[in-house]
Short mmCIF file of C-alpha atoms in Angstrom, two decimals:
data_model
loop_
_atom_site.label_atom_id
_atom_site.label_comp_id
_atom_site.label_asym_id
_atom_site.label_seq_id
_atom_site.Cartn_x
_atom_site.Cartn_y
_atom_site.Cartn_z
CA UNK A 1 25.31 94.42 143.87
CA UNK A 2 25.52 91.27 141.94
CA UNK A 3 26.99 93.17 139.08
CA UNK A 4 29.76 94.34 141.22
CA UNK A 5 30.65 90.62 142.34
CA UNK A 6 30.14 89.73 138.49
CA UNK A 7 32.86 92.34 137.35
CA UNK A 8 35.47 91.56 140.45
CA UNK A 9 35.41 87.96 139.60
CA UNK A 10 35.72 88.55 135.82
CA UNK A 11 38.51 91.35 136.65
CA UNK A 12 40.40 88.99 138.80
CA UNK A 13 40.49 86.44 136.47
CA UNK A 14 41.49 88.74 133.50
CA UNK A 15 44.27 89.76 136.02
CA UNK A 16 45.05 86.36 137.35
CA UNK A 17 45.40 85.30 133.55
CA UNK A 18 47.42 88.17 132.50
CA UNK A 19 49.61 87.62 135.18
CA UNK A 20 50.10 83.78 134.94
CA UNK A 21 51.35 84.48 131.34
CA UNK A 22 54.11 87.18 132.47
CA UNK A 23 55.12 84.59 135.26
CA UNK A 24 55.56 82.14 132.57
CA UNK A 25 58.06 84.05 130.59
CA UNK A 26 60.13 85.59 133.44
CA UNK A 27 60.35 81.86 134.75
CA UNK A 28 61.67 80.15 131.05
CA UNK A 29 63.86 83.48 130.87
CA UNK A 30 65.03 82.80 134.44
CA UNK A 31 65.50 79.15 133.81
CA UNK A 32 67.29 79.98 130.50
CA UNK A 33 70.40 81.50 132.75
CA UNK A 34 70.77 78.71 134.66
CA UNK A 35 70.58 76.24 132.22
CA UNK A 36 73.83 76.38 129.91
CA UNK A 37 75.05 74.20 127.36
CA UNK A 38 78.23 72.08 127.98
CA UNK A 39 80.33 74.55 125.83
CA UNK A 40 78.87 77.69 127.63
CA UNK A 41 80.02 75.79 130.72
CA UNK A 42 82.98 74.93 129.59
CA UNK A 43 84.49 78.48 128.58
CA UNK A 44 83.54 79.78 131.53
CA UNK A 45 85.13 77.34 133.77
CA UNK A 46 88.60 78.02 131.52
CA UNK A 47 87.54 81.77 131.72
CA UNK A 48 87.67 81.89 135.89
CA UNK A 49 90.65 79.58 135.75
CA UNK A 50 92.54 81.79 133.66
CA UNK A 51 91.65 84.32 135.83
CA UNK A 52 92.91 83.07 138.89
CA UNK A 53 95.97 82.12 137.54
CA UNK A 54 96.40 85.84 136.11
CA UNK A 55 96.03 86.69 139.82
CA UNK A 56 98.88 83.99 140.62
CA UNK A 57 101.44 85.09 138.14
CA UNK A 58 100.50 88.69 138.83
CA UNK A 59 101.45 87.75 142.48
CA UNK A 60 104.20 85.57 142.07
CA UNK A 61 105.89 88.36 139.59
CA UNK A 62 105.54 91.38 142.11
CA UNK A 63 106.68 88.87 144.76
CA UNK A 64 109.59 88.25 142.70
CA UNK A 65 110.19 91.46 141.68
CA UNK A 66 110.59 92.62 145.45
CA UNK A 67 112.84 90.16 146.28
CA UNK A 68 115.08 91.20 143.53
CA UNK A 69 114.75 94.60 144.66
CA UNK A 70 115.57 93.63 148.16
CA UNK A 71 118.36 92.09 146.97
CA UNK A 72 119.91 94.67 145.41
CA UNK A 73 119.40 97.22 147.87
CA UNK A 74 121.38 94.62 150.60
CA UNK A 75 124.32 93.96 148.34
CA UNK A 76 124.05 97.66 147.63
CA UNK A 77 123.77 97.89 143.78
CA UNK A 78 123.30 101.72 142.66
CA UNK A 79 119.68 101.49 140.57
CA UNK A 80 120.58 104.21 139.03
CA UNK A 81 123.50 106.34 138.79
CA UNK A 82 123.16 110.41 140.01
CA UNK A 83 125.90 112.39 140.50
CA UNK A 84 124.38 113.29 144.01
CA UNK A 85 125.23 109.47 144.99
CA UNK A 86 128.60 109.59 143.71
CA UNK A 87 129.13 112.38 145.79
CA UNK A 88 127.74 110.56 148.62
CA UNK A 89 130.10 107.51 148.07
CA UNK A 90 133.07 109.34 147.39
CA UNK A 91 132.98 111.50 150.75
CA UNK A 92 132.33 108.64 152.97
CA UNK A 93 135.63 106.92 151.04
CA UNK A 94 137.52 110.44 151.19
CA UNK A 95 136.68 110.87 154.53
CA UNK A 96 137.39 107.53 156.32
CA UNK A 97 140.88 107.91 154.52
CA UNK A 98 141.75 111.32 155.56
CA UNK A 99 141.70 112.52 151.59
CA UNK A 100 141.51 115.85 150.66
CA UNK A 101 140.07 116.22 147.03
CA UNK A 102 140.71 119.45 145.42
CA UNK A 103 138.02 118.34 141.92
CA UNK A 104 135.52 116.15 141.11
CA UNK A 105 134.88 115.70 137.60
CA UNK A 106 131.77 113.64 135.72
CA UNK A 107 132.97 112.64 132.59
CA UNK A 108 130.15 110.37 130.96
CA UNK A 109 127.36 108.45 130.91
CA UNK A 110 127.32 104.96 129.25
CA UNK A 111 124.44 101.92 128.87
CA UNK A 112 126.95 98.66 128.34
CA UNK A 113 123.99 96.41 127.43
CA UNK A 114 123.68 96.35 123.52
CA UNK A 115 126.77 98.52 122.48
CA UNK A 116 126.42 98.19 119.20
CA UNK A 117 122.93 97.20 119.10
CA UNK A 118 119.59 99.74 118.71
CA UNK A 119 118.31 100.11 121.78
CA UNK A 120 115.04 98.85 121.89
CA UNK A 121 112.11 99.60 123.51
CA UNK A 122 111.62 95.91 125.59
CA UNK A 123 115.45 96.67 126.65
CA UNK A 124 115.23 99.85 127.39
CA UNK A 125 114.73 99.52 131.59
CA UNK A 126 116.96 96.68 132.04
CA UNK A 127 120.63 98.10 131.88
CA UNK A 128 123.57 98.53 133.30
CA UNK A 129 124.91 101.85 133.37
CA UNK A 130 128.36 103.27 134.31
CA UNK A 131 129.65 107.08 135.19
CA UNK A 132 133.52 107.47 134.90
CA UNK A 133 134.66 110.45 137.80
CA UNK A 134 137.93 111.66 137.44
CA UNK A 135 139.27 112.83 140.96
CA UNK A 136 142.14 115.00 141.63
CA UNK A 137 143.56 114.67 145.33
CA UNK A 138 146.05 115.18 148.03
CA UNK A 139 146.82 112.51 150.90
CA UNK A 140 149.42 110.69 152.59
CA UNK A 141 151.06 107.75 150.49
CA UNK A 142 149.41 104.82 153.17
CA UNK A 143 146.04 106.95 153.09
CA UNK A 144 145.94 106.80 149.19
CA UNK A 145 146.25 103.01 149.29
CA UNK A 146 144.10 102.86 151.96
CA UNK A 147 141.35 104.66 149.48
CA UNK A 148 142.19 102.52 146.96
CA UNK A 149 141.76 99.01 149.08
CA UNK A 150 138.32 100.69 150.20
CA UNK A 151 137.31 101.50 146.87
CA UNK A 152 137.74 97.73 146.08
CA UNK A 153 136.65 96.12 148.62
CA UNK A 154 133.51 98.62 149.49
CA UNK A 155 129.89 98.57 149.06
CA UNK A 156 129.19 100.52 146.03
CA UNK A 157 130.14 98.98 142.73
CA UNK A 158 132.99 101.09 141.46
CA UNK A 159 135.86 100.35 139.38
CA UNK A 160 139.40 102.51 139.32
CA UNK A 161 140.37 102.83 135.82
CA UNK A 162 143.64 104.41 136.07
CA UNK A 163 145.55 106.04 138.83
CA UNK A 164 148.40 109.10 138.01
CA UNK A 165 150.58 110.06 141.09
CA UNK A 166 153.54 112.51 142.01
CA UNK A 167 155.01 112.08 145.33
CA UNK A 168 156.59 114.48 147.08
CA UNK A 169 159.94 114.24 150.19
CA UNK A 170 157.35 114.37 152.55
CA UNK A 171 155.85 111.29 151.44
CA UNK A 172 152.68 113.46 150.38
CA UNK A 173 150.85 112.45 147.51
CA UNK A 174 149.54 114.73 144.63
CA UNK A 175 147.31 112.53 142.12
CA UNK A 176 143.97 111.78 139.90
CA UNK A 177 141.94 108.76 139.97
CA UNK A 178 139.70 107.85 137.28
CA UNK A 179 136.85 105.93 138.57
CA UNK A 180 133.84 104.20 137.10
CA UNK A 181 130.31 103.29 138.65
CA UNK A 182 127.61 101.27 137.67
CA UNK A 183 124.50 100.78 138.37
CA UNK A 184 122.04 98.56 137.35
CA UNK A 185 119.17 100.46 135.99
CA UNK A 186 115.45 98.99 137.40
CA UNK A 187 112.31 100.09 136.34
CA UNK A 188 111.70 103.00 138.60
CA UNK A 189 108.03 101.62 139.48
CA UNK A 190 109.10 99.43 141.89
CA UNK A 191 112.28 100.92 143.49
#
């Protein structure tokens, strides 16, 4: 029985030994990760401060970004220019004017930004673009200048190029209009 007291005490101690050594090392390795050196410190103080002002900026720009989209949807700037819109523009002008139009034709698509320049690839999203629409039409003589004040006085950015009209004894107007729209083209992301 003595034995067996003999060999506990010398097992706990081999134990108690073995484990004060492992404490030691997890404790300098523990102690290690706390304790950094002023540069350590120092880059990762500019590290988290860079950070948060990434988060500012990143912030501040989609903040901004929304306000210039806001913007242009209240003074009613076409993003971008589909012939579906035009449509939509030119009936409610046609309409409130009592116009009949007998065509509609799309002539082209332009960027105006950098004409002559290459187009490049930071440029690319940020442009203005136009559509020129010729129109043929019938109306009344006041109904066609009333189109035409609405044209430039309405909403939607539009332009008349050139107006061709033959009037008739009955004061009815036969004509084309050639129009041009712009828009100006946003990155699509955050329309």
């Amino acid at each position: 029985m003595k034995n067996n007291k003999y060999i506990k005490i010398a097992i706990f101690i081999a134990l108690s030994t073995i484990l004060l050594f492992t404490a030691k090392d997890n404790v300098s390795a523990a102690y290690s990760v706390f304790s950094l050196t002023d540069d350590e410190h120092t880059k990762i103080i500019a590290d988290y401060e860079n950070m948060c002002e990434n988060i500012k900026n990143k912030k501040m720009y989609e903040e901004r970004l929304k306000d210039i989209s806001d913007e242009a949807n209240n003074i009613n700037i076409m993003t971008n220019i589909r012939q579906e819109q035009i449509l939509t523009a030119l009936n409610e002008y046609l309409s409130s004017c009592s116009i009949e139009a007998s065509s509609i034709d799309f002539l082209e698509y332009s960027y105006l930004n950098n004409m002559d320049a290459k187009i490049s690839i930071e440029n690319e999203k940020d442009r203005i673009v136009s559509a020129s629409v010729t129109m043929s039409f019938t109306a009344s003589y006041y109904n066609m200048l009333k189109f035409v004040d609405e044209i430039q006085g309405g909403r939607t950015t539009v332009a008349i190029s050139s107006v061709r009209v033959v009037m008739n004894d009955n004061d009815e107007v036969f004509g084309t209009i050639e129009l041009v729209f712009y828009a100006l083209k946003i990155d699509e992301d955050y329309e």
